């Protein structure tokens, strides 16, 4: 048995409790931090792949995103079936599951109902990098999934995954966005940057034509923005912000 197979067996037996508990805690923190950042409200979600297993963690459907605990996290399999946990998963789970199935590189997926990204999509304004938070995305406009219906079926989930392609984010017109990354921290930071870049683009558009980044500018900004210390700094800042706001109790 090779290392990966052995590891998978350990995880499937449920013996690797500390690693999974740690992921559940981190996911609960991310939910509350997304709430504090006003990127999710009573809806919206973030999930993570259990390393080495074809299973995923996501918070329960009815739980307020402001007070998710590790105990509220459910485990689902690659068909979206709940295999552990006390709640049903969110109804738009197919968006997560089908993205994981399409992208081996993705470890964490978030779905936001984020205001400014939606506002731009309502006016058919492309979200092209024109400020440093936008440097995490591009080059070119972030892809847009045109159907505003909620993502409740595998077919819809596949269509969203196709729109996302190899990108880090896609906009769901009139609905929100999907963000995919290689860790909870990365996906969380990208959620912050996505909404911030949309907000700046919106305000700048009130003043006149947008001066988008050139390929060279984007390349240099993106290089700095994608560094792990920057991602970690954003993550740590929002932990502090959520803690100061009183939203991290028990975590
Ligand atoms: Zn949604």
mmCIF file of C-alpha atoms and ligand atoms in Angstrom:
data_model
loop_
_atom_site.group_PDB
_atom_site.id
_atom_site.type_symbol
_atom_site.label_atom_id
_atom_site.label_comp_id
_atom_site.label_asym_id
_atom_site.label_seq_id
_atom_site.Cartn_x
_atom_site.Cartn_y
_atom_site.Cartn_z
ATOM 1 C CA UNK A 1 0.000 0.000 0.000
ATOM 2 C CA UNK A 2 1.488 3.363 -0.957
ATOM 3 C CA UNK A 3 1.434 6.419 1.304
ATOM 4 C CA UNK A 4 -1.634 7.983 -0.273
ATOM 5 C CA UNK A 5 -3.649 4.754 -0.053
ATOM 6 C CA UNK A 6 -2.549 4.254 3.553
ATOM 7 C CA UNK A 7 -3.452 7.831 4.425
ATOM 8 C CA UNK A 8 -6.848 7.478 2.742
ATOM 9 C CA UNK A 9 -7.523 4.317 4.725
ATOM 10 C CA UNK A 10 -6.636 6.047 7.976
ATOM 11 C CA UNK A 11 -8.906 8.982 7.147
ATOM 12 C CA UNK A 12 -11.746 6.728 6.041
ATOM 13 C CA UNK A 13 -11.497 4.786 9.296
ATOM 14 C CA UNK A 14 -11.997 8.134 11.007
ATOM 15 C CA UNK A 15 -8.772 7.819 12.978
ATOM 16 C CA UNK A 16 -7.178 11.017 11.729
ATOM 17 C CA UNK A 17 -9.410 12.980 14.026
ATOM 18 C CA UNK A 18 -7.090 15.848 14.904
ATOM 19 C CA UNK A 19 -6.533 16.869 11.276
ATOM 20 C CA UNK A 20 -10.242 16.796 10.466
ATOM 21 C CA UNK A 21 -11.114 18.597 13.716
ATOM 22 C CA UNK A 22 -8.589 21.272 12.808
ATOM 23 C CA UNK A 23 -10.188 21.718 9.368
ATOM 24 C CA UNK A 24 -13.660 21.942 10.939
ATOM 25 C CA UNK A 25 -12.458 24.649 13.312
ATOM 26 C CA UNK A 26 -10.794 26.589 10.503
ATOM 27 C CA UNK A 27 -13.932 26.312 8.375
ATOM 28 C CA UNK A 28 -16.097 27.597 11.247
ATOM 29 C CA UNK A 29 -13.695 30.525 11.652
ATOM 30 C CA UNK A 30 -13.832 31.258 7.913
ATOM 31 C CA UNK A 31 -17.663 31.299 7.989
ATOM 32 C CA UNK A 32 -17.762 33.821 10.803
ATOM 33 C CA UNK A 33 -15.035 35.934 9.191
ATOM 34 C CA UNK A 34 -16.932 35.995 5.873
ATOM 35 C CA UNK A 35 -19.979 37.127 7.847
ATOM 36 C CA UNK A 36 -18.000 39.907 9.550
ATOM 37 C CA UNK A 37 -16.685 40.952 6.100
ATOM 38 C CA UNK A 38 -20.346 41.061 4.906
ATOM 39 C CA UNK A 39 -19.629 38.566 2.136
ATOM 40 C CA UNK A 40 -22.180 36.055 3.400
ATOM 41 C CA UNK A 41 -25.358 36.772 5.366
ATOM 42 C CA UNK A 42 -28.002 34.131 6.093
ATOM 43 C CA UNK A 43 -26.764 32.392 2.981
ATOM 44 C CA UNK A 44 -23.460 31.677 1.224
ATOM 45 C CA UNK A 45 -20.900 29.059 2.226
ATOM 46 C CA UNK A 46 -17.316 27.852 2.269
ATOM 47 C CA UNK A 47 -16.155 24.218 2.068
ATOM 48 C CA UNK A 48 -12.893 22.268 2.159
ATOM 49 C CA UNK A 49 -11.684 18.946 0.734
ATOM 50 C CA UNK A 50 -10.494 16.364 3.279
ATOM 51 C CA UNK A 51 -6.928 15.692 2.091
ATOM 52 C CA UNK A 52 -6.488 12.257 0.590
ATOM 53 C CA UNK A 53 -10.196 11.414 0.757
ATOM 54 C CA UNK A 54 -13.020 11.941 -1.690
ATOM 55 C CA UNK A 55 -14.965 13.760 1.004
ATOM 56 C CA UNK A 56 -15.692 17.363 1.825
ATOM 57 C CA UNK A 57 -16.573 19.485 4.851
ATOM 58 C CA UNK A 58 -19.203 22.244 4.755
ATOM 59 C CA UNK A 59 -21.408 23.903 7.357
ATOM 60 C CA UNK A 60 -25.019 22.921 7.856
ATOM 61 C CA UNK A 61 -27.794 24.521 5.810
ATOM 62 C CA UNK A 62 -29.840 26.194 8.585
ATOM 63 C CA UNK A 63 -26.975 27.428 10.779
ATOM 64 C CA UNK A 64 -26.359 31.181 10.971
ATOM 65 C CA UNK A 65 -23.058 31.987 9.319
ATOM 66 C CA UNK A 66 -22.393 34.323 12.254
ATOM 67 C CA UNK A 67 -22.134 31.500 14.779
ATOM 68 C CA UNK A 68 -20.998 28.301 13.025
ATOM 69 C CA UNK A 69 -19.145 25.907 15.344
ATOM 70 C CA UNK A 70 -17.044 22.834 14.413
ATOM 71 C CA UNK A 71 -20.036 20.780 15.554
ATOM 72 C CA UNK A 72 -22.144 22.376 12.792
ATOM 73 C CA UNK A 73 -19.833 21.115 10.034
ATOM 74 C CA UNK A 74 -21.088 18.146 8.014
ATOM 75 C CA UNK A 75 -19.118 15.663 5.894
ATOM 76 C CA UNK A 76 -20.374 14.849 2.394
ATOM 77 C CA UNK A 77 -19.121 12.385 -0.196
ATOM 78 C CA UNK A 78 -18.356 13.006 -3.891
ATOM 79 C CA UNK A 79 -22.062 12.630 -4.722
ATOM 80 C CA UNK A 80 -23.031 15.266 -2.163
ATOM 81 C CA UNK A 81 -24.498 12.684 0.208
ATOM 82 C CA UNK A 82 -24.132 13.470 3.906
ATOM 83 C CA UNK A 83 -21.982 10.842 5.618
ATOM 84 C CA UNK A 84 -21.490 12.567 8.959
ATOM 85 C CA UNK A 85 -22.952 15.525 10.869
ATOM 86 C CA UNK A 86 -26.281 16.603 12.306
ATOM 87 C CA UNK A 87 -27.472 19.036 9.615
ATOM 88 C CA UNK A 88 -28.381 18.839 5.954
ATOM 89 C CA UNK A 89 -25.736 20.505 3.768
ATOM 90 C CA UNK A 90 -26.568 23.774 1.953
ATOM 91 C CA UNK A 91 -28.929 23.436 -1.023
ATOM 92 C CA UNK A 92 -26.345 24.830 -3.442
ATOM 93 C CA UNK A 93 -23.858 22.082 -2.545
ATOM 94 C CA UNK A 94 -23.620 20.857 -6.208
ATOM 95 C CA UNK A 95 -21.597 23.973 -7.008
ATOM 96 C CA UNK A 96 -18.920 22.850 -4.540
ATOM 97 C CA UNK A 97 -18.970 19.140 -5.323
ATOM 98 C CA UNK A 98 -18.849 19.522 -9.101
ATOM 99 C CA UNK A 99 -16.018 22.068 -8.851
ATOM 100 C CA UNK A 100 -13.950 19.657 -6.725
ATOM 101 C CA UNK A 101 -14.640 16.894 -9.233
ATOM 102 C CA UNK A 102 -13.532 19.126 -12.119
ATOM 103 C CA UNK A 103 -10.446 20.555 -10.380
ATOM 104 C CA UNK A 104 -7.939 18.331 -8.541
ATOM 105 C CA UNK A 105 -5.954 21.431 -7.609
ATOM 106 C CA UNK A 106 -8.825 22.975 -5.645
ATOM 107 C CA UNK A 107 -8.896 22.335 -1.887
ATOM 108 C CA UNK A 108 -11.450 24.943 -0.798
ATOM 109 C CA UNK A 109 -14.496 26.511 -2.491
ATOM 110 C CA UNK A 110 -16.584 29.485 -1.372
ATOM 111 C CA UNK A 111 -19.908 30.702 -2.695
ATOM 112 C CA UNK A 112 -20.785 34.300 -1.880
ATOM 113 C CA UNK A 113 -23.852 36.440 -2.392
ATOM 114 C CA UNK A 114 -21.544 39.466 -2.480
ATOM 115 C CA UNK A 115 -23.139 42.835 -3.154
ATOM 116 C CA UNK A 116 -20.694 44.759 -5.348
ATOM 117 C CA UNK A 117 -19.815 41.797 -7.562
ATOM 118 C CA UNK A 118 -23.552 41.326 -8.149
ATOM 119 C CA UNK A 119 -24.072 45.051 -8.793
ATOM 120 C CA UNK A 120 -21.446 45.047 -11.566
ATOM 121 C CA UNK A 121 -22.952 41.898 -13.094
ATOM 122 C CA UNK A 122 -26.408 43.541 -13.164
ATOM 123 C CA UNK A 123 -24.970 46.254 -15.400
ATOM 124 C CA UNK A 124 -22.930 43.776 -17.488
ATOM 125 C CA UNK A 125 -19.710 45.514 -16.380
ATOM 126 C CA UNK A 126 -16.695 43.192 -16.739
ATOM 127 C CA UNK A 127 -14.576 42.731 -13.632
ATOM 128 C CA UNK A 128 -11.078 43.370 -14.998
ATOM 129 C CA UNK A 129 -8.052 44.051 -12.757
ATOM 130 C CA UNK A 130 -7.685 47.819 -12.226
ATOM 131 C CA UNK A 131 -6.570 47.927 -8.568
ATOM 132 C CA UNK A 132 -4.264 45.752 -6.460
ATOM 133 C CA UNK A 133 -6.905 43.448 -4.930
ATOM 134 C CA UNK A 134 -7.913 42.667 -8.529
ATOM 135 C CA UNK A 135 -4.341 41.495 -9.064
ATOM 136 C CA UNK A 136 -5.295 38.112 -7.669
ATOM 137 C CA UNK A 137 -7.486 37.555 -10.725
ATOM 138 C CA UNK A 138 -7.107 37.920 -14.461
ATOM 139 C CA UNK A 139 -5.657 38.544 -16.913
ATOM 140 C CA UNK A 140 -8.839 39.621 -18.626
ATOM 141 C CA UNK A 141 -12.344 39.703 -17.190
ATOM 142 C CA UNK A 142 -13.466 37.244 -14.507
ATOM 143 C CA UNK A 143 -15.739 34.679 -16.247
ATOM 144 C CA UNK A 144 -19.489 35.156 -15.820
ATOM 145 C CA UNK A 145 -22.102 32.413 -15.462
ATOM 146 C CA UNK A 146 -25.195 33.956 -17.004
ATOM 147 C CA UNK A 147 -28.071 31.957 -15.433
ATOM 148 C CA UNK A 148 -29.216 33.658 -12.194
ATOM 149 C CA UNK A 149 -31.034 30.553 -10.843
ATOM 150 C CA UNK A 150 -29.723 28.927 -7.657
ATOM 151 C CA UNK A 151 -27.404 25.955 -8.252
ATOM 152 C CA UNK A 152 -29.385 22.945 -7.050
ATOM 153 C CA UNK A 153 -28.506 20.203 -9.566
ATOM 154 C CA UNK A 154 -25.338 18.440 -10.718
ATOM 155 C CA UNK A 155 -25.953 19.725 -14.253
ATOM 156 C CA UNK A 156 -26.005 23.308 -12.972
ATOM 157 C CA UNK A 157 -22.937 22.592 -10.821
ATOM 158 C CA UNK A 158 -21.095 21.262 -13.881
ATOM 159 C CA UNK A 159 -22.081 24.350 -15.868
ATOM 160 C CA UNK A 160 -20.693 26.619 -13.138
ATOM 161 C CA UNK A 161 -17.476 24.540 -13.001
ATOM 162 C CA UNK A 162 -17.158 24.852 -16.788
ATOM 163 C CA UNK A 163 -17.565 28.637 -16.544
ATOM 164 C CA UNK A 164 -14.928 28.739 -13.799
ATOM 165 C CA UNK A 165 -12.545 26.634 -15.907
ATOM 166 C CA UNK A 166 -9.034 27.029 -14.505
ATOM 167 C CA UNK A 167 -9.785 30.479 -13.015
ATOM 168 C CA UNK A 168 -9.761 31.399 -9.316
ATOM 169 C CA UNK A 169 -13.233 32.948 -9.379
ATOM 170 C CA UNK A 170 -16.366 33.234 -11.470
ATOM 171 C CA UNK A 171 -19.294 35.642 -11.206
ATOM 172 C CA UNK A 172 -22.852 34.323 -11.099
ATOM 173 C CA UNK A 173 -24.887 37.076 -12.784
ATOM 174 C CA UNK A 174 -27.392 38.703 -10.421
ATOM 175 C CA UNK A 175 -26.628 36.032 -7.811
ATOM 176 C CA UNK A 176 -23.055 36.121 -6.441
ATOM 177 C CA UNK A 177 -19.776 34.396 -7.090
ATOM 178 C CA UNK A 178 -17.739 31.230 -6.662
ATOM 179 C CA UNK A 179 -14.126 31.318 -5.481
ATOM 180 C CA UNK A 180 -11.738 28.334 -5.601
ATOM 181 C CA UNK A 181 -8.300 27.979 -4.035
ATOM 182 C CA UNK A 182 -5.694 25.596 -2.697
ATOM 183 C CA UNK A 183 -6.504 26.166 1.006
ATOM 184 C CA UNK A 184 -9.182 27.705 3.238
ATOM 185 C CA UNK A 185 -6.904 30.690 3.845
ATOM 186 C CA UNK A 186 -6.280 31.245 0.132
ATOM 187 C CA UNK A 187 -9.961 30.996 -0.778
ATOM 188 C CA UNK A 188 -10.906 33.321 2.080
ATOM 189 C CA UNK A 189 -8.350 35.941 1.020
ATOM 190 C CA UNK A 190 -9.547 35.695 -2.583
ATOM 191 C CA UNK A 191 -13.150 36.311 -1.409
ATOM 192 C CA UNK A 192 -11.980 39.512 0.293
ATOM 193 C CA UNK A 193 -10.010 40.661 -2.756
ATOM 194 C CA UNK A 194 -12.811 39.838 -5.200
ATOM 195 C CA UNK A 195 -15.382 42.020 -3.452
ATOM 196 C CA UNK A 196 -12.860 44.793 -2.785
ATOM 197 C CA UNK A 197 -11.821 44.914 -6.452
ATOM 198 C CA UNK A 198 -15.488 45.073 -7.506
ATOM 199 C CA UNK A 199 -16.176 47.867 -4.995
ATOM 200 C CA UNK A 200 -13.227 49.956 -6.232
ATOM 201 C CA UNK A 201 -14.204 49.352 -9.841
ATOM 202 C CA UNK A 202 -17.745 50.507 -9.106
ATOM 203 C CA UNK A 203 -16.627 53.761 -7.455
ATOM 204 C CA UNK A 204 -14.075 54.492 -10.168
ATOM 205 C CA UNK A 205 -16.724 53.933 -12.841
ATOM 206 C CA UNK A 206 -18.699 56.851 -11.356
ATOM 207 C CA UNK A 207 -15.758 59.140 -12.095
ATOM 208 C CA UNK A 208 -15.141 58.197 -15.716
ATOM 209 C CA UNK A 209 -13.486 55.583 -17.897
ATOM 210 C CA UNK A 210 -11.519 52.893 -16.036
ATOM 211 C CA UNK A 211 -7.759 52.646 -16.486
ATOM 212 C CA UNK A 212 -7.247 48.882 -16.412
ATOM 213 C CA UNK A 213 -3.887 47.327 -15.525
ATOM 214 C CA UNK A 214 -1.594 46.495 -18.416
ATOM 215 C CA UNK A 215 -0.376 42.891 -18.691
ATOM 216 C CA UNK A 216 2.963 43.940 -17.236
ATOM 217 C CA UNK A 217 1.365 45.794 -14.305
ATOM 218 C CA UNK A 218 -0.936 42.871 -13.591
ATOM 219 C CA UNK A 219 1.906 40.389 -13.676
ATOM 220 C CA UNK A 220 3.947 42.358 -11.161
ATOM 221 C CA UNK A 221 1.005 43.044 -8.824
ATOM 222 C CA UNK A 222 -0.250 39.466 -9.070
ATOM 223 C CA UNK A 223 3.153 38.052 -8.162
ATOM 224 C CA UNK A 224 3.149 39.977 -4.883
ATOM 225 C CA UNK A 225 -0.507 39.344 -4.154
ATOM 226 C CA UNK A 226 -0.249 35.569 -4.524
ATOM 227 C CA UNK A 227 2.565 35.186 -1.988
ATOM 228 C CA UNK A 228 1.627 33.044 1.017
ATOM 229 C CA UNK A 229 2.721 35.678 3.577
ATOM 230 C CA UNK A 230 0.205 38.110 2.022
ATOM 231 C CA UNK A 231 -2.576 35.486 2.101
ATOM 232 C CA UNK A 232 -1.704 34.671 5.736
ATOM 233 C CA UNK A 233 -1.689 38.373 6.622
ATOM 234 C CA UNK A 234 -5.210 38.830 5.249
ATOM 235 C CA UNK A 235 -6.368 35.709 7.132
ATOM 236 C CA UNK A 236 -4.790 36.860 10.419
ATOM 237 C CA UNK A 237 -6.189 40.367 10.040
ATOM 238 C CA UNK A 238 -9.723 39.059 9.694
ATOM 239 C CA UNK A 239 -9.291 36.740 12.667
ATOM 240 C CA UNK A 240 -8.390 39.821 14.714
ATOM 241 C CA UNK A 241 -11.259 41.830 13.221
ATOM 242 C CA UNK A 242 -13.815 39.083 13.939
ATOM 243 C CA UNK A 243 -12.433 38.607 17.443
ATOM 244 C CA UNK A 244 -12.646 42.344 18.211
ATOM 245 C CA UNK A 245 -16.218 42.358 16.906
ATOM 246 C CA UNK A 246 -17.032 39.526 19.327
ATOM 247 C CA UNK A 247 -17.671 36.870 16.677
ATOM 248 C CA UNK A 248 -14.970 34.324 17.566
ATOM 249 C CA UNK A 249 -16.286 33.126 20.903
ATOM 250 C CA UNK A 250 -15.647 29.422 21.443
ATOM 251 C CA UNK A 251 -13.159 29.101 18.567
HETATM 252 ZN ZN1 LIG B 1 -26.297 31.230 -4.081
#
